[in-house]
Amino acid sequence: MPGFEIIGEEEEKEILDVLKRKVLFRYEFHDQREGIYKVEQFEKEFAQFCGVKHALAVSSGTAALRVALAALGVAPGDEVITQGFTFVATWETILDAGAIPVFAEIDDTLCLDPEDLSNKI
């Protein structure tokens, strides 16, 4: 699976630290955490790295898409343009928001075709 090659000693140490505390949840269990909130720490550092005020860690790409659509105020009946060559979660989250997926073509790079996107607007 792509991405495994970047997992090294530092990542192993962080994972073992979480497992030793026996707290696999984002909230609660304050005593066991000993003041350590890894997700909160990651969000702050990632926001700083990106030069933004806030960052929100989520459990999956699907959850990220749901959060993004909500943050954009996508509402039932809205049309959301996406490429047709995509993972099922892309259009699934659009439908879940009550919106209508509008599929645009891809180009030779397998990315959204800008010309077809313009035609869909």
PDB file of C-alpha atoms in Angstrom:
ATOM      1  CA  MET A   1       0.000   0.000   0.000  1.00  0.00           C
ATOM      2  CA  PRO A   2       1.485   3.393  -0.929  1.00  0.00           C
ATOM      3  CA  GLY A   3       2.635   5.378   2.067  1.00  0.00           C
ATOM      4  CA  PHE A   4       4.114   2.546   4.093  1.00  0.00           C
ATOM      5  CA  GLU A   5       7.626   3.583   3.156  1.00  0.00           C
ATOM      6  CA  ILE A   6       7.352   6.750   5.266  1.00  0.00           C
ATOM      7  CA  ILE A   7       6.601   4.875   8.482  1.00  0.00           C
ATOM      8  CA  GLY A   8       9.757   4.851  10.552  1.00  0.00           C
ATOM      9  CA  GLU A   9      10.980   4.805  14.136  1.00  0.00           C
ATOM     10  CA  GLU A  10       9.360   8.139  15.030  1.00  0.00           C
ATOM     11  CA  GLU A  11       5.924   6.931  13.904  1.00  0.00           C
ATOM     12  CA  GLU A  12       6.367   3.621  15.733  1.00  0.00           C
ATOM     13  CA  LYS A  13       7.303   5.491  18.921  1.00  0.00           C
ATOM     14  CA  GLU A  14       4.185   7.680  18.715  1.00  0.00           C
ATOM     15  CA  ILE A  15       1.891   4.699  18.100  1.00  0.00           C
ATOM     16  CA  LEU A  16       3.418   2.746  20.981  1.00  0.00           C
ATOM     17  CA  ASP A  17       2.952   5.780  23.234  1.00  0.00           C
ATOM     18  CA  VAL A  18      -0.780   5.802  22.422  1.00  0.00           C
ATOM     19  CA  LEU A  19      -1.061   2.050  23.004  1.00  0.00           C
ATOM     20  CA  LYS A  20       0.758   2.254  26.352  1.00  0.00           C
ATOM     21  CA  ARG A  21      -1.744   4.861  27.568  1.00  0.00           C
ATOM     22  CA  LYS A  22      -4.573   2.517  26.478  1.00  0.00           C
ATOM     23  CA  VAL A  23      -6.633   5.462  25.222  1.00  0.00           C
ATOM     24  CA  LEU A  24      -7.628   5.102  21.585  1.00  0.00           C
ATOM     25  CA  PHE A  25     -10.263   7.829  21.700  1.00  0.00           C
ATOM     26  CA  ARG A  26     -10.076  11.530  20.990  1.00  0.00           C
ATOM     27  CA  TYR A  27     -11.888  12.683  24.135  1.00  0.00           C
ATOM     28  CA  GLU A  28     -12.206  11.789  27.825  1.00  0.00           C
ATOM     29  CA  PHE A  29      -9.906   9.554  29.932  1.00  0.00           C
ATOM     30  CA  HIS A  30      -8.014  12.615  31.165  1.00  0.00           C
ATOM     31  CA  ASP A  31      -6.169  10.772  33.955  1.00  0.00           C
ATOM     32  CA  GLN A  32      -4.825   8.056  31.677  1.00  0.00           C
ATOM     33  CA  ARG A  33      -3.675  10.601  29.100  1.00  0.00           C
ATOM     34  CA  GLU A  34      -1.372  12.327  31.570  1.00  0.00           C
ATOM     35  CA  GLY A  35      -2.052  15.603  29.772  1.00  0.00           C
ATOM     36  CA  ILE A  36      -1.189  14.180  26.357  1.00  0.00           C
ATOM     37  CA  TYR A  37      -3.741  14.791  23.582  1.00  0.00           C
ATOM     38  CA  LYS A  38      -2.077  13.584  20.401  1.00  0.00           C
ATOM     39  CA  VAL A  39      -4.860  14.504  17.967  1.00  0.00           C
ATOM     40  CA  GLU A  40      -5.208  18.006  19.369  1.00  0.00           C
ATOM     41  CA  GLN A  41      -1.436  18.437  19.231  1.00  0.00           C
ATOM     42  CA  PHE A  42      -1.367  17.199  15.621  1.00  0.00           C
ATOM     43  CA  GLU A  43      -4.186  19.557  14.600  1.00  0.00           C
ATOM     44  CA  LYS A  44      -2.390  22.571  16.074  1.00  0.00           C
ATOM     45  CA  GLU A  45       0.932  21.683  14.464  1.00  0.00           C
ATOM     46  CA  PHE A  46      -0.683  20.882  11.102  1.00  0.00           C
ATOM     47  CA  ALA A  47      -2.626  24.162  11.109  1.00  0.00           C
ATOM     48  CA  GLN A  48       0.595  26.018  11.839  1.00  0.00           C
ATOM     49  CA  PHE A  49       2.399  24.108   9.078  1.00  0.00           C
ATOM     50  CA  CYS A  50      -0.372  25.056   6.611  1.00  0.00           C
ATOM     51  CA  GLY A  51      -0.473  28.666   7.800  1.00  0.00           C
ATOM     52  CA  VAL A  52      -4.132  28.524   8.848  1.00  0.00           C
ATOM     53  CA  LYS A  53      -5.985  29.058  12.121  1.00  0.00           C
ATOM     54  CA  HIS A  54      -7.612  25.631  12.372  1.00  0.00           C
ATOM     55  CA  ALA A  55      -7.180  22.040  11.219  1.00  0.00           C
ATOM     56  CA  LEU A  56      -9.453  19.102  11.912  1.00  0.00           C
ATOM     57  CA  ALA A  57      -8.214  15.517  11.907  1.00  0.00           C
ATOM     58  CA  VAL A  58     -10.834  12.998  10.826  1.00  0.00           C
ATOM     59  CA  SER A  59     -10.936   9.230  10.599  1.00  0.00           C
ATOM     60  CA  SER A  60     -11.124   8.806   6.828  1.00  0.00           C
ATOM     61  CA  GLY A  61     -11.298  10.434   3.431  1.00  0.00           C
ATOM     62  CA  THR A  62     -15.064   9.950   3.499  1.00  0.00           C
ATOM     63  CA  ALA A  63     -15.309  11.843   6.784  1.00  0.00           C
ATOM     64  CA  ALA A  64     -13.092  14.584   5.324  1.00  0.00           C
ATOM     65  CA  LEU A  65     -15.422  14.955   2.334  1.00  0.00           C
ATOM     66  CA  ARG A  66     -18.458  15.184   4.629  1.00  0.00           C
ATOM     67  CA  VAL A  67     -16.782  17.871   6.730  1.00  0.00           C
ATOM     68  CA  ALA A  68     -15.721  19.791   3.605  1.00  0.00           C
ATOM     69  CA  LEU A  69     -19.232  19.796   2.137  1.00  0.00           C
ATOM     70  CA  ALA A  70     -20.700  20.926   5.467  1.00  0.00           C
ATOM     71  CA  ALA A  71     -18.084  23.678   5.824  1.00  0.00           C
ATOM     72  CA  LEU A  72     -18.930  24.911   2.325  1.00  0.00           C
ATOM     73  CA  GLY A  73     -22.607  25.018   3.226  1.00  0.00           C
ATOM     74  CA  VAL A  74     -23.654  22.491   0.595  1.00  0.00           C
ATOM     75  CA  ALA A  75     -27.384  22.003   1.077  1.00  0.00           C
ATOM     76  CA  PRO A  76     -30.097  19.719  -0.296  1.00  0.00           C
ATOM     77  CA  GLY A  77     -30.703  20.438  -3.967  1.00  0.00           C
ATOM     78  CA  ASP A  78     -27.301  22.056  -4.559  1.00  0.00           C
ATOM     79  CA  GLU A  79     -25.273  20.755  -7.481  1.00  0.00           C
ATOM     80  CA  VAL A  80     -21.703  19.660  -6.791  1.00  0.00           C
ATOM     81  CA  ILE A  81     -19.368  19.101  -9.730  1.00  0.00           C
ATOM     82  CA  THR A  82     -16.976  16.192  -9.397  1.00  0.00           C
ATOM     83  CA  GLN A  83     -15.136  13.942 -11.780  1.00  0.00           C
ATOM     84  CA  GLY A  84     -16.769  10.726 -12.849  1.00  0.00           C
ATOM     85  CA  PHE A  85     -13.549   8.756 -12.401  1.00  0.00           C
ATOM     86  CA  THR A  86     -13.448   8.778  -8.610  1.00  0.00           C
ATOM     87  CA  PHE A  87     -13.931   6.699  -5.488  1.00  0.00           C
ATOM     88  CA  VAL A  88     -17.513   5.910  -4.479  1.00  0.00           C
ATOM     89  CA  ALA A  89     -17.244   8.080  -1.341  1.00  0.00           C
ATOM     90  CA  THR A  90     -16.994  11.207  -3.495  1.00  0.00           C
ATOM     91  CA  TRP A  91     -20.501  11.020  -4.921  1.00  0.00           C
ATOM     92  CA  GLU A  92     -21.830   9.174  -1.862  1.00  0.00           C
ATOM     93  CA  THR A  93     -21.071  12.133   0.410  1.00  0.00           C
ATOM     94  CA  ILE A  94     -22.646  14.523  -2.094  1.00  0.00           C
ATOM     95  CA  LEU A  95     -25.842  12.444  -2.072  1.00  0.00           C
ATOM     96  CA  ASP A  96     -25.669  12.131   1.723  1.00  0.00           C
ATOM     97  CA  ALA A  97     -25.717  15.943   1.934  1.00  0.00           C
ATOM     98  CA  GLY A  98     -28.881  15.907  -0.174  1.00  0.00           C
ATOM     99  CA  ALA A  99     -27.022  17.517  -3.054  1.00  0.00           C
ATOM    100  CA  ILE A 100     -26.859  16.431  -6.684  1.00  0.00           C
ATOM    101  CA  PRO A 101     -23.579  15.132  -8.116  1.00  0.00           C
ATOM    102  CA  VAL A 102     -22.723  16.510 -11.556  1.00  0.00           C
ATOM    103  CA  PHE A 103     -20.061  14.412 -13.236  1.00  0.00           C
ATOM    104  CA  ALA A 104     -17.367  16.026 -15.364  1.00  0.00           C
ATOM    105  CA  GLU A 105     -14.908  14.225 -17.593  1.00  0.00           C
ATOM    106  CA  ILE A 106     -11.254  13.614 -16.821  1.00  0.00           C
ATOM    107  CA  ASP A 107      -8.287  14.578 -18.970  1.00  0.00           C
ATOM    108  CA  ASP A 108      -5.233  12.569 -20.033  1.00  0.00           C
ATOM    109  CA  THR A 109      -3.717  12.977 -16.557  1.00  0.00           C
ATOM    110  CA  LEU A 110      -6.822  11.353 -15.004  1.00  0.00           C
ATOM    111  CA  CYS A 111      -7.667  14.664 -13.306  1.00  0.00           C
ATOM    112  CA  LEU A 112     -10.765  16.791 -13.754  1.00  0.00           C
ATOM    113  CA  ASP A 113     -10.894  18.184 -17.303  1.00  0.00           C
ATOM    114  CA  PRO A 114     -10.913  22.005 -16.935  1.00  0.00           C
ATOM    115  CA  GLU A 115     -12.767  22.489 -20.226  1.00  0.00           C
ATOM    116  CA  ASP A 116     -15.542  20.067 -19.282  1.00  0.00           C
ATOM    117  CA  LEU A 117     -15.687  21.641 -15.818  1.00  0.00           C
ATOM    118  CA  SER A 118     -16.303  25.042 -17.433  1.00  0.00           C
ATOM    119  CA  ASN A 119     -19.103  23.534 -19.499  1.00  0.00           C
ATOM    120  CA  LYS A 120     -20.766  22.127 -16.360  1.00  0.00           C
ATOM    121  CA  ILE A 121     -20.903  25.480 -14.538  1.00  0.00           C
TER     122      ILE A 121
END
